[in-house]
Amino acid sequence: MPRDGEDRRARNVLGGPLRACSHDPLTGWFRDGCCNTDERDLGLHTVCAVMTEAFLAFSRSRGNDLVTPRPELGFPGLKPGDRWCLCAARWQEALEAGCAPRVVLAATHVDTLAVCSLADLKAHAADQA
C-alpha cells in the first residue's frame, strides 16, 4: 500500500483514489485497511462506515454480530466510532430501516454505486470529501 494511505489502482465513489478506511481495527475484504474488492467478494465489502450503536444493534438483529470478538478469526469486535468496510447491500438495508451509519466517501469503493446511490451516500457522509 502506498505510504500516503491511498490505493492508486482503485477509485472511490467521488472518482479519486481509494483512501484507507481503517487499520485499527484492520478492515477490508483483503484485510489491508481499504474497502477494495474483487470477483470473489460476493458481499461487496466496499462501504467505509463509521459504526454506531444503532447500526451495530441492527446488524446483530440481521444475524451479523459485529460486536462480539472472534479471536479465532482475528476479529476484535467493533464498537461505536470504529470504521469498517461494510457490505453495500447491508448499508442499503440499514438506510431503508433508518439506521445507516455515516460513510467515509473517500474510502468507499466506486463499485458501491452498483447497489447504493451517490446521493444517499453523500447524505450520510462522515467527511467533507
mmCIF file of N, CA and C in Angstrom:
data_model
loop_
_atom_site.group_PDB
_atom_site.id
_atom_site.type_symbol
_atom_site.label_atom_id
_atom_site.label_comp_id
_atom_site.label_asym_id
_atom_site.label_seq_id
_atom_site.Cartn_x
_atom_site.Cartn_y
_atom_site.Cartn_z
ATOM 1 N N MET A 1 0.859 -1.185 0.000
ATOM 2 C CA MET A 1 0.000 0.000 0.000
ATOM 3 C C MET A 1 0.891 1.229 0.000
ATOM 4 N N PRO A 2 0.546 2.232 -0.769
ATOM 5 C CA PRO A 2 1.328 3.469 -0.788
ATOM 6 C C PRO A 2 1.381 4.109 0.595
ATOM 7 N N ARG A 3 2.471 4.814 0.863
ATOM 8 C CA ARG A 3 2.680 5.409 2.179
ATOM 9 C C ARG A 3 1.629 6.435 2.558
ATOM 10 N N ASP A 4 1.002 7.079 1.603
ATOM 11 C CA ASP A 4 0.038 8.132 1.929
ATOM 12 C C ASP A 4 -1.364 7.605 2.189
ATOM 13 N N GLY A 5 -1.544 6.293 2.284
ATOM 14 C CA GLY A 5 -2.843 5.717 2.612
ATOM 15 C C GLY A 5 -3.788 5.596 1.430
ATOM 16 N N GLU A 6 -3.290 5.681 0.220
ATOM 17 C CA GLU A 6 -4.135 5.554 -0.968
ATOM 18 C C GLU A 6 -3.811 4.273 -1.716
ATOM 19 N N ASP A 7 -4.818 3.720 -2.345
ATOM 20 C CA ASP A 7 -4.632 2.627 -3.292
ATOM 21 C C ASP A 7 -4.810 3.263 -4.661
ATOM 22 N N ARG A 8 -3.736 3.439 -5.375
ATOM 23 C CA ARG A 8 -3.789 4.170 -6.647
ATOM 24 C C ARG A 8 -4.502 3.411 -7.762
ATOM 25 N N ARG A 9 -4.729 2.121 -7.567
ATOM 26 C CA ARG A 9 -5.420 1.346 -8.598
ATOM 27 C C ARG A 9 -6.931 1.477 -8.480
ATOM 28 N N ALA A 10 -7.425 1.555 -7.254
ATOM 29 C CA ALA A 10 -8.866 1.590 -7.023
ATOM 30 C C ALA A 10 -9.354 3.031 -6.905
ATOM 31 N N ARG A 11 -10.626 3.241 -7.239
ATOM 32 C CA ARG A 11 -11.236 4.578 -7.177
ATOM 33 C C ARG A 11 -12.332 4.583 -6.125
ATOM 34 N N ASN A 12 -12.566 5.758 -5.566
ATOM 35 C CA ASN A 12 -13.656 5.898 -4.604
ATOM 36 C C ASN A 12 -14.906 6.421 -5.299
ATOM 37 N N VAL A 13 -15.989 6.572 -4.564
ATOM 38 C CA VAL A 13 -17.269 6.991 -5.144
ATOM 39 C C VAL A 13 -17.238 8.421 -5.671
ATOM 40 N N LEU A 14 -16.226 9.186 -5.288
ATOM 41 C CA LEU A 14 -16.092 10.566 -5.765
ATOM 42 C C LEU A 14 -15.182 10.652 -6.982
ATOM 43 N N GLY A 15 -14.591 9.511 -7.389
ATOM 44 C CA GLY A 15 -13.737 9.469 -8.565
ATOM 45 C C GLY A 15 -12.256 9.583 -8.275
ATOM 46 N N GLY A 16 -11.891 9.802 -7.020
ATOM 47 C CA GLY A 16 -10.485 9.911 -6.648
ATOM 48 C C GLY A 16 -9.907 8.567 -6.228
ATOM 49 N N PRO A 17 -8.627 8.568 -5.850
ATOM 50 C CA PRO A 17 -8.006 7.328 -5.372
ATOM 51 C C PRO A 17 -8.690 6.851 -4.097
ATOM 52 N N LEU A 18 -8.824 5.546 -3.948
ATOM 53 C CA LEU A 18 -9.441 4.960 -2.764
ATOM 54 C C LEU A 18 -8.513 5.157 -1.571
ATOM 55 N N ARG A 19 -9.010 5.819 -0.544
ATOM 56 C CA ARG A 19 -8.251 6.057 0.686
ATOM 57 C C ARG A 19 -8.440 4.876 1.640
ATOM 58 N N ALA A 20 -7.552 4.757 2.593
ATOM 59 C CA ALA A 20 -7.671 3.719 3.617
ATOM 60 C C ALA A 20 -8.902 3.986 4.472
ATOM 61 N N CYS A 21 -9.542 2.926 4.921
ATOM 62 C CA CYS A 21 -10.705 3.021 5.797
ATOM 63 C C CYS A 21 -10.263 2.891 7.255
ATOM 64 N N SER A 22 -9.594 1.783 7.599
ATOM 65 C CA SER A 22 -9.148 1.579 8.978
ATOM 66 C C SER A 22 -8.044 0.528 9.055
ATOM 67 N N HIS A 23 -7.044 0.843 9.855
ATOM 68 C CA HIS A 23 -6.009 -0.132 10.177
ATOM 69 C C HIS A 23 -6.140 -0.610 11.620
ATOM 70 N N ASP A 24 -6.995 0.059 12.403
ATOM 71 C CA ASP A 24 -7.230 -0.326 13.799
ATOM 72 C C ASP A 24 -8.673 -0.027 14.157
ATOM 73 N N PRO A 25 -9.578 -1.002 14.006
ATOM 74 C CA PRO A 25 -9.306 -2.388 13.637
ATOM 75 C C PRO A 25 -9.002 -2.521 12.144
ATOM 76 N N LEU A 26 -8.247 -3.547 11.816
ATOM 77 C CA LEU A 26 -7.882 -3.794 10.421
ATOM 78 C C LEU A 26 -9.092 -4.320 9.666
ATOM 79 N N THR A 27 -9.481 -3.616 8.622
ATOM 80 C CA THR A 27 -10.702 -3.940 7.880
ATOM 81 C C THR A 27 -10.403 -4.249 6.422
ATOM 82 N N GLY A 28 -11.458 -4.555 5.695
ATOM 83 C CA GLY A 28 -11.364 -4.780 4.258
ATOM 84 C C GLY A 28 -11.448 -6.245 3.876
ATOM 85 N N TRP A 29 -11.974 -6.485 2.712
ATOM 86 C CA TRP A 29 -12.072 -7.836 2.151
ATOM 87 C C TRP A 29 -10.706 -8.512 2.172
ATOM 88 N N PHE A 30 -9.655 -7.739 1.884
ATOM 89 C CA PHE A 30 -8.292 -8.272 1.866
ATOM 90 C C PHE A 30 -7.564 -8.040 3.192
ATOM 91 N N ARG A 31 -8.262 -7.462 4.175
ATOM 92 C CA ARG A 31 -7.673 -7.077 5.470
ATOM 93 C C ARG A 31 -6.392 -6.268 5.231
ATOM 94 N N ASP A 32 -6.549 -5.254 4.339
ATOM 95 C CA ASP A 32 -5.440 -4.357 4.040
ATOM 96 C C ASP A 32 -5.745 -2.922 4.460
ATOM 97 N N GLY A 33 -6.877 -2.744 5.159
ATOM 98 C CA GLY A 33 -7.253 -1.409 5.617
ATOM 99 C C GLY A 33 -8.108 -0.638 4.639
ATOM 100 N N CYS A 34 -8.266 -1.152 3.426
ATOM 101 C CA CYS A 34 -9.048 -0.478 2.378
ATOM 102 C C CYS A 34 -10.272 -1.303 2.005
ATOM 103 N N CYS A 35 -11.290 -0.623 1.496
ATOM 104 C CA CYS A 35 -12.526 -1.300 1.074
ATOM 105 C C CYS A 35 -12.426 -1.738 -0.383
ATOM 106 N N ASN A 36 -11.324 -2.415 -0.697
ATOM 107 C CA ASN A 36 -11.122 -2.987 -2.022
ATOM 108 C C ASN A 36 -12.005 -4.207 -2.203
ATOM 109 N N THR A 37 -12.151 -4.645 -3.431
ATOM 110 C CA THR A 37 -12.994 -5.788 -3.747
ATOM 111 C C THR A 37 -12.438 -6.520 -4.956
ATOM 112 N N ASP A 38 -12.954 -7.687 -5.198
ATOM 113 C CA ASP A 38 -12.668 -8.429 -6.426
ATOM 114 C C ASP A 38 -13.852 -9.353 -6.697
ATOM 115 N N GLU A 39 -13.753 -10.174 -7.716
ATOM 116 C CA GLU A 39 -14.877 -11.023 -8.119
ATOM 117 C C GLU A 39 -15.238 -12.064 -7.068
ATOM 118 N N ARG A 40 -14.350 -12.376 -6.144
ATOM 119 C CA ARG A 40 -14.646 -13.348 -5.086
ATOM 120 C C ARG A 40 -15.431 -12.735 -3.927
ATOM 121 N N ASP A 41 -15.452 -11.407 -3.856
ATOM 122 C CA ASP A 41 -16.143 -10.701 -2.772
ATOM 123 C C ASP A 41 -17.633 -10.596 -3.096
ATOM 124 N N LEU A 42 -18.346 -11.679 -2.861
ATOM 125 C CA LEU A 42 -19.767 -11.719 -3.202
ATOM 126 C C LEU A 42 -20.594 -10.766 -2.351
ATOM 127 N N GLY A 43 -20.090 -10.389 -1.179
ATOM 128 C CA GLY A 43 -20.795 -9.453 -0.303
ATOM 129 C C GLY A 43 -20.537 -7.997 -0.641
ATOM 130 N N LEU A 44 -19.598 -7.730 -1.526
ATOM 131 C CA LEU A 44 -19.225 -6.373 -1.924
ATOM 132 C C LEU A 44 -18.958 -5.512 -0.685
ATOM 133 N N HIS A 45 -17.888 -5.826 0.033
ATOM 134 C CA HIS A 45 -17.483 -5.135 1.266
ATOM 135 C C HIS A 45 -16.789 -3.822 0.904
ATOM 136 N N THR A 46 -17.552 -2.855 0.437
ATOM 137 C CA THR A 46 -16.965 -1.665 -0.179
ATOM 138 C C THR A 46 -17.345 -0.337 0.464
ATOM 139 N N VAL A 47 -18.226 -0.347 1.464
ATOM 140 C CA VAL A 47 -18.661 0.899 2.100
ATOM 141 C C VAL A 47 -17.855 1.118 3.374
ATOM 142 N N CYS A 48 -17.072 2.184 3.417
ATOM 143 C CA CYS A 48 -16.336 2.527 4.634
ATOM 144 C C CYS A 48 -17.291 3.297 5.538
ATOM 145 N N ALA A 49 -17.718 2.643 6.616
ATOM 146 C CA ALA A 49 -18.727 3.214 7.503
ATOM 147 C C ALA A 49 -18.179 3.391 8.915
ATOM 148 N N VAL A 50 -18.713 4.394 9.595
ATOM 149 C CA VAL A 50 -18.366 4.665 10.987
ATOM 150 C C VAL A 50 -19.448 4.026 11.853
ATOM 151 N N MET A 51 -19.058 3.047 12.645
ATOM 152 C CA MET A 51 -20.020 2.280 13.426
ATOM 153 C C MET A 51 -20.748 3.136 14.471
ATOM 154 N N THR A 52 -22.026 2.805 14.653
ATOM 155 C CA THR A 52 -22.860 3.429 15.684
ATOM 156 C C THR A 52 -23.537 2.323 16.479
ATOM 157 N N GLU A 53 -23.999 2.670 17.682
ATOM 158 C CA GLU A 53 -24.757 1.695 18.489
ATOM 159 C C GLU A 53 -25.961 1.188 17.698
ATOM 160 N N ALA A 54 -26.677 2.114 17.053
ATOM 161 C CA ALA A 54 -27.891 1.745 16.318
ATOM 162 C C ALA A 54 -27.580 0.775 15.182
ATOM 163 N N PHE A 55 -26.521 1.050 14.422
ATOM 164 C CA PHE A 55 -26.198 0.153 13.318
ATOM 165 C C PHE A 55 -25.727 -1.201 13.830
ATOM 166 N N LEU A 56 -24.883 -1.208 14.856
ATOM 167 C CA LEU A 56 -24.389 -2.481 15.386
ATOM 168 C C LEU A 56 -25.537 -3.349 15.893
ATOM 169 N N ALA A 57 -26.527 -2.729 16.546
ATOM 170 C CA ALA A 57 -27.711 -3.472 17.002
ATOM 171 C C ALA A 57 -28.513 -3.977 15.804
ATOM 172 N N PHE A 58 -28.666 -3.146 14.790
ATOM 173 C CA PHE A 58 -29.378 -3.544 13.569
ATOM 174 C C PHE A 58 -28.690 -4.734 12.908
ATOM 175 N N SER A 59 -27.379 -4.659 12.757
ATOM 176 C CA SER A 59 -26.628 -5.734 12.111
ATOM 177 C C SER A 59 -26.775 -7.039 12.900
ATOM 178 N N ARG A 60 -26.692 -6.943 14.211
ATOM 179 C CA ARG A 60 -26.862 -8.137 15.051
ATOM 180 C C ARG A 60 -28.255 -8.723 14.852
ATOM 181 N N SER A 61 -29.274 -7.857 14.754
ATOM 182 C CA SER A 61 -30.652 -8.335 14.571
ATOM 183 C C SER A 61 -30.840 -9.032 13.221
ATOM 184 N N ARG A 62 -29.940 -8.765 12.287
ATOM 185 C CA ARG A 62 -29.996 -9.382 10.958
ATOM 186 C C ARG A 62 -29.065 -10.590 10.852
ATOM 187 N N GLY A 63 -28.513 -11.012 12.007
ATOM 188 C CA GLY A 63 -27.680 -12.208 12.025
ATOM 189 C C GLY A 63 -26.197 -11.982 11.829
ATOM 190 N N ASN A 64 -25.759 -10.728 11.827
ATOM 191 C CA ASN A 64 -24.339 -10.435 11.660
ATOM 192 C C ASN A 64 -23.849 -9.665 12.880
ATOM 193 N N ASP A 65 -23.360 -10.400 13.867
ATOM 194 C CA ASP A 65 -22.866 -9.819 15.112
ATOM 195 C C ASP A 65 -21.465 -9.261 14.885
ATOM 196 N N LEU A 66 -21.380 -7.948 14.832
ATOM 197 C CA LEU A 66 -20.094 -7.284 14.627
ATOM 198 C C LEU A 66 -19.469 -6.819 15.940
ATOM 199 N N VAL A 67 -20.135 -7.068 17.057
ATOM 200 C CA VAL A 67 -19.668 -6.597 18.361
ATOM 201 C C VAL A 67 -18.810 -7.640 19.083
ATOM 202 N N THR A 68 -19.229 -8.881 19.043
ATOM 203 C CA THR A 68 -18.544 -9.939 19.782
ATOM 204 C C THR A 68 -17.198 -10.275 19.143
ATOM 205 N N PRO A 69 -16.117 -10.187 19.932
ATOM 206 C CA PRO A 69 -14.802 -10.563 19.389
ATOM 207 C C PRO A 69 -14.773 -12.039 18.977
ATOM 208 N N ARG A 70 -14.071 -12.310 17.905
ATOM 209 C CA ARG A 70 -13.863 -13.689 17.432
ATOM 210 C C ARG A 70 -12.364 -13.877 17.215
ATOM 211 N N PRO A 71 -11.612 -14.058 18.304
ATOM 212 C CA PRO A 71 -10.148 -14.149 18.197
ATOM 213 C C PRO A 71 -9.675 -15.236 17.232
ATOM 214 N N GLU A 72 -10.428 -16.331 17.155
ATOM 215 C CA GLU A 72 -10.033 -17.419 16.250
ATOM 216 C C GLU A 72 -10.076 -16.997 14.790
ATOM 217 N N LEU A 73 -10.803 -15.922 14.504
ATOM 218 C CA LEU A 73 -10.872 -15.379 13.144
ATOM 219 C C LEU A 73 -10.086 -14.080 13.006
ATOM 220 N N GLY A 74 -9.417 -13.682 14.075
ATOM 221 C CA GLY A 74 -8.676 -12.425 14.043
ATOM 222 C C GLY A 74 -9.585 -11.207 14.057
ATOM 223 N N PHE A 75 -10.803 -11.381 14.585
ATOM 224 C CA PHE A 75 -11.782 -10.289 14.610
ATOM 225 C C PHE A 75 -11.911 -9.759 16.035
ATOM 226 N N PRO A 76 -11.578 -8.471 16.245
ATOM 227 C CA PRO A 76 -11.571 -7.917 17.596
ATOM 228 C C PRO A 76 -12.944 -7.519 18.136
ATOM 229 N N GLY A 77 -13.955 -7.497 17.281
ATOM 230 C CA GLY A 77 -15.256 -6.946 17.679
ATOM 231 C C GLY A 77 -15.219 -5.433 17.483
ATOM 232 N N LEU A 78 -16.356 -4.877 17.106
ATOM 233 C CA LEU A 78 -16.410 -3.441 16.809
ATOM 234 C C LEU A 78 -17.166 -2.690 17.886
ATOM 235 N N LYS A 79 -16.869 -1.399 17.978
ATOM 236 C CA LYS A 79 -17.559 -0.517 18.911
ATOM 237 C C LYS A 79 -17.903 0.772 18.169
ATOM 238 N N PRO A 80 -18.828 1.551 18.693
ATOM 239 C CA PRO A 80 -19.157 2.820 18.050
ATOM 240 C C PRO A 80 -17.900 3.666 17.830
ATOM 241 N N GLY A 81 -17.832 4.266 16.663
ATOM 242 C CA GLY A 81 -16.678 5.079 16.290
ATOM 243 C C GLY A 81 -15.671 4.352 15.424
ATOM 244 N N ASP A 82 -15.656 3.017 15.477
ATOM 245 C CA ASP A 82 -14.759 2.242 14.616
ATOM 246 C C ASP A 82 -15.200 2.401 13.168
ATOM 247 N N ARG A 83 -14.230 2.396 12.270
ATOM 248 C CA ARG A 83 -14.520 2.367 10.835
ATOM 249 C C ARG A 83 -14.403 0.927 10.363
ATOM 250 N N TRP A 84 -15.312 0.542 9.443
ATOM 251 C CA TRP A 84 -15.352 -0.847 8.975
ATOM 252 C C TRP A 84 -15.875 -0.888 7.555
ATOM 253 N N CYS A 85 -15.355 -1.785 6.736
ATOM 254 C CA CYS A 85 -15.836 -1.969 5.369
ATOM 255 C C CYS A 85 -17.077 -2.855 5.398
ATOM 256 N N LEU A 86 -18.215 -2.248 5.182
ATOM 257 C CA LEU A 86 -19.497 -2.958 5.191
ATOM 258 C C LEU A 86 -19.861 -3.459 3.806
ATOM 259 N N CYS A 87 -20.708 -4.484 3.789
ATOM 260 C CA CYS A 87 -21.322 -4.913 2.536
ATOM 261 C C CYS A 87 -22.257 -3.802 2.063
ATOM 262 N N ALA A 88 -22.185 -3.497 0.783
ATOM 263 C CA ALA A 88 -23.018 -2.427 0.241
ATOM 264 C C ALA A 88 -24.503 -2.717 0.455
ATOM 265 N N ALA A 89 -24.918 -3.962 0.284
ATOM 266 C CA ALA A 89 -26.337 -4.310 0.457
ATOM 267 C C ALA A 89 -26.770 -4.140 1.911
ATOM 268 N N ARG A 90 -25.885 -4.428 2.873
ATOM 269 C CA ARG A 90 -26.232 -4.251 4.286
ATOM 270 C C ARG A 90 -26.379 -2.767 4.609
ATOM 271 N N TRP A 91 -25.491 -1.934 4.045
ATOM 272 C CA TRP A 91 -25.621 -0.488 4.272
ATOM 273 C C TRP A 91 -26.953 0.004 3.693
ATOM 274 N N GLN A 92 -27.296 -0.461 2.502
ATOM 275 C CA GLN A 92 -28.554 -0.068 1.864
ATOM 276 C C GLN A 92 -29.741 -0.526 2.702
ATOM 277 N N GLU A 93 -29.663 -1.737 3.217
ATOM 278 C CA GLU A 93 -30.726 -2.269 4.077
ATOM 279 C C GLU A 93 -30.871 -1.404 5.339
ATOM 280 N N ALA A 94 -29.750 -1.014 5.930
ATOM 281 C CA ALA A 94 -29.778 -0.152 7.115
ATOM 282 C C ALA A 94 -30.345 1.228 6.775
ATOM 283 N N LEU A 95 -30.034 1.725 5.607
ATOM 284 C CA LEU A 95 -30.596 3.011 5.160
ATOM 285 C C LEU A 95 -32.118 2.920 5.119
ATOM 286 N N GLU A 96 -32.618 1.876 4.514
ATOM 287 C CA GLU A 96 -34.069 1.697 4.388
ATOM 288 C C GLU A 96 -34.739 1.494 5.741
ATOM 289 N N ALA A 97 -33.981 0.997 6.733
ATOM 290 C CA ALA A 97 -34.506 0.794 8.084
ATOM 291 C C ALA A 97 -34.303 2.029 8.971
ATOM 292 N N GLY A 98 -33.656 3.046 8.415
ATOM 293 C CA GLY A 98 -33.455 4.291 9.158
ATOM 294 C C GLY A 98 -32.291 4.298 10.123
ATOM 295 N N CYS A 99 -31.321 3.396 9.928
ATOM 296 C CA CYS A 99 -30.180 3.371 10.851
ATOM 297 C C CYS A 99 -28.839 3.212 10.129
ATOM 298 N N ALA A 100 -28.736 3.774 8.945
ATOM 299 C CA ALA A 100 -27.477 3.683 8.202
ATOM 300 C C ALA A 100 -26.386 4.477 8.906
ATOM 301 N N PRO A 101 -25.210 3.888 9.043
ATOM 302 C CA PRO A 101 -24.104 4.627 9.640
ATOM 303 C C PRO A 101 -23.522 5.642 8.656
ATOM 304 N N ARG A 102 -22.761 6.580 9.178
ATOM 305 C CA ARG A 102 -22.070 7.567 8.340
ATOM 306 C C ARG A 102 -21.072 6.852 7.443
ATOM 307 N N VAL A 103 -20.775 7.479 6.312
ATOM 308 C CA VAL A 103 -19.911 6.901 5.297
ATOM 309 C C VAL A 103 -18.711 7.811 5.061
ATOM 310 N N VAL A 104 -17.531 7.209 4.960
ATOM 311 C CA VAL A 104 -16.319 7.934 4.597
ATOM 312 C C VAL A 104 -16.199 7.814 3.077
ATOM 313 N N LEU A 105 -16.633 8.850 2.373
ATOM 314 C CA LEU A 105 -16.733 8.798 0.914
ATOM 315 C C LEU A 105 -15.403 8.506 0.224
ATOM 316 N N ALA A 106 -14.333 9.123 0.670
ATOM 317 C CA ALA A 106 -13.026 8.940 0.031
ATOM 318 C C ALA A 106 -12.487 7.525 0.211
ATOM 319 N N ALA A 107 -13.043 6.778 1.175
ATOM 320 C CA ALA A 107 -12.604 5.416 1.436
ATOM 321 C C ALA A 107 -13.643 4.381 1.020
ATOM 322 N N THR A 108 -14.705 4.816 0.336
ATOM 323 C CA THR A 108 -15.763 3.919 -0.140
ATOM 324 C C THR A 108 -15.544 3.638 -1.620
ATOM 325 N N HIS A 109 -15.400 2.373 -1.953
ATOM 326 C CA HIS A 109 -15.062 1.936 -3.312
ATOM 327 C C HIS A 109 -16.164 2.285 -4.308
ATOM 328 N N VAL A 110 -15.781 2.661 -5.504
ATOM 329 C CA VAL A 110 -16.718 3.044 -6.562
ATOM 330 C C VAL A 110 -17.712 1.932 -6.895
ATOM 331 N N ASP A 111 -17.353 0.678 -6.721
ATOM 332 C CA ASP A 111 -18.275 -0.424 -7.022
ATOM 333 C C ASP A 111 -19.525 -0.395 -6.143
ATOM 334 N N THR A 112 -19.472 0.339 -5.046
ATOM 335 C CA THR A 112 -20.636 0.512 -4.173
ATOM 336 C C THR A 112 -21.817 1.083 -4.949
ATOM 337 N N LEU A 113 -21.525 1.891 -5.964
ATOM 338 C CA LEU A 113 -22.582 2.572 -6.717
ATOM 339 C C LEU A 113 -23.465 1.612 -7.514
ATOM 340 N N ALA A 114 -23.082 0.351 -7.590
ATOM 341 C CA ALA A 114 -23.950 -0.656 -8.219
ATOM 342 C C ALA A 114 -25.119 -1.009 -7.309
ATOM 343 N N VAL A 115 -25.003 -0.673 -6.013
ATOM 344 C CA VAL A 115 -26.019 -1.031 -5.024
ATOM 345 C C VAL A 115 -26.636 0.199 -4.352
ATOM 346 N N CYS A 116 -25.819 1.199 -4.097
ATOM 347 C CA CYS A 116 -26.235 2.389 -3.348
ATOM 348 C C CYS A 116 -26.096 3.632 -4.214
ATOM 349 N N SER A 117 -26.987 4.593 -4.025
ATOM 350 C CA SER A 117 -26.887 5.817 -4.820
ATOM 351 C C SER A 117 -25.872 6.776 -4.203
ATOM 352 N N LEU A 118 -25.205 7.520 -5.067
ATOM 353 C CA LEU A 118 -24.251 8.517 -4.600
ATOM 354 C C LEU A 118 -24.958 9.568 -3.745
ATOM 355 N N ALA A 119 -26.178 9.927 -4.096
ATOM 356 C CA ALA A 119 -26.923 10.914 -3.316
ATOM 357 C C ALA A 119 -27.157 10.421 -1.886
ATOM 358 N N ASP A 120 -27.531 9.146 -1.721
ATOM 359 C CA ASP A 120 -27.720 8.590 -0.382
ATOM 360 C C ASP A 120 -26.418 8.555 0.389
ATOM 361 N N LEU A 121 -25.354 8.138 -0.273
ATOM 362 C CA LEU A 121 -24.043 8.090 0.384
ATOM 363 C C LEU A 121 -23.614 9.482 0.839
ATOM 364 N N LYS A 122 -23.764 10.463 -0.046
ATOM 365 C CA LYS A 122 -23.392 11.839 0.305
ATOM 366 C C LYS A 122 -24.241 12.372 1.458
ATOM 367 N N ALA A 123 -25.512 12.001 1.492
ATOM 368 C CA ALA A 123 -26.403 12.462 2.581
ATOM 369 C C ALA A 123 -25.970 11.881 3.927
ATOM 370 N N HIS A 124 -25.177 10.817 3.908
ATOM 371 C CA HIS A 124 -24.692 10.181 5.135
ATOM 372 C C HIS A 124 -23.188 10.298 5.274
ATOM 373 N N ALA A 125 -22.615 11.295 4.629
ATOM 374 C CA ALA A 125 -21.161 11.462 4.650
ATOM 375 C C ALA A 125 -20.631 11.824 6.028
ATOM 376 N N ALA A 126 -19.559 11.153 6.417
ATOM 377 C CA ALA A 126 -18.887 11.451 7.672
ATOM 378 C C ALA A 126 -17.782 12.474 7.429
ATOM 379 N N ASP A 127 -17.467 12.706 6.177
ATOM 380 C CA ASP A 127 -16.393 13.616 5.814
ATOM 381 C C ASP A 127 -16.901 14.658 4.832
ATOM 382 N N GLN A 128 -16.103 15.617 4.536
ATOM 383 C CA GLN A 128 -16.485 16.656 3.597
ATOM 384 C C GLN A 128 -15.828 16.455 2.241
ATOM 385 N N ALA A 129 -15.226 15.270 2.012
ATOM 386 C CA ALA A 129 -14.522 14.987 0.750
ATOM 387 C C ALA A 129 -15.489 14.930 -0.412
#
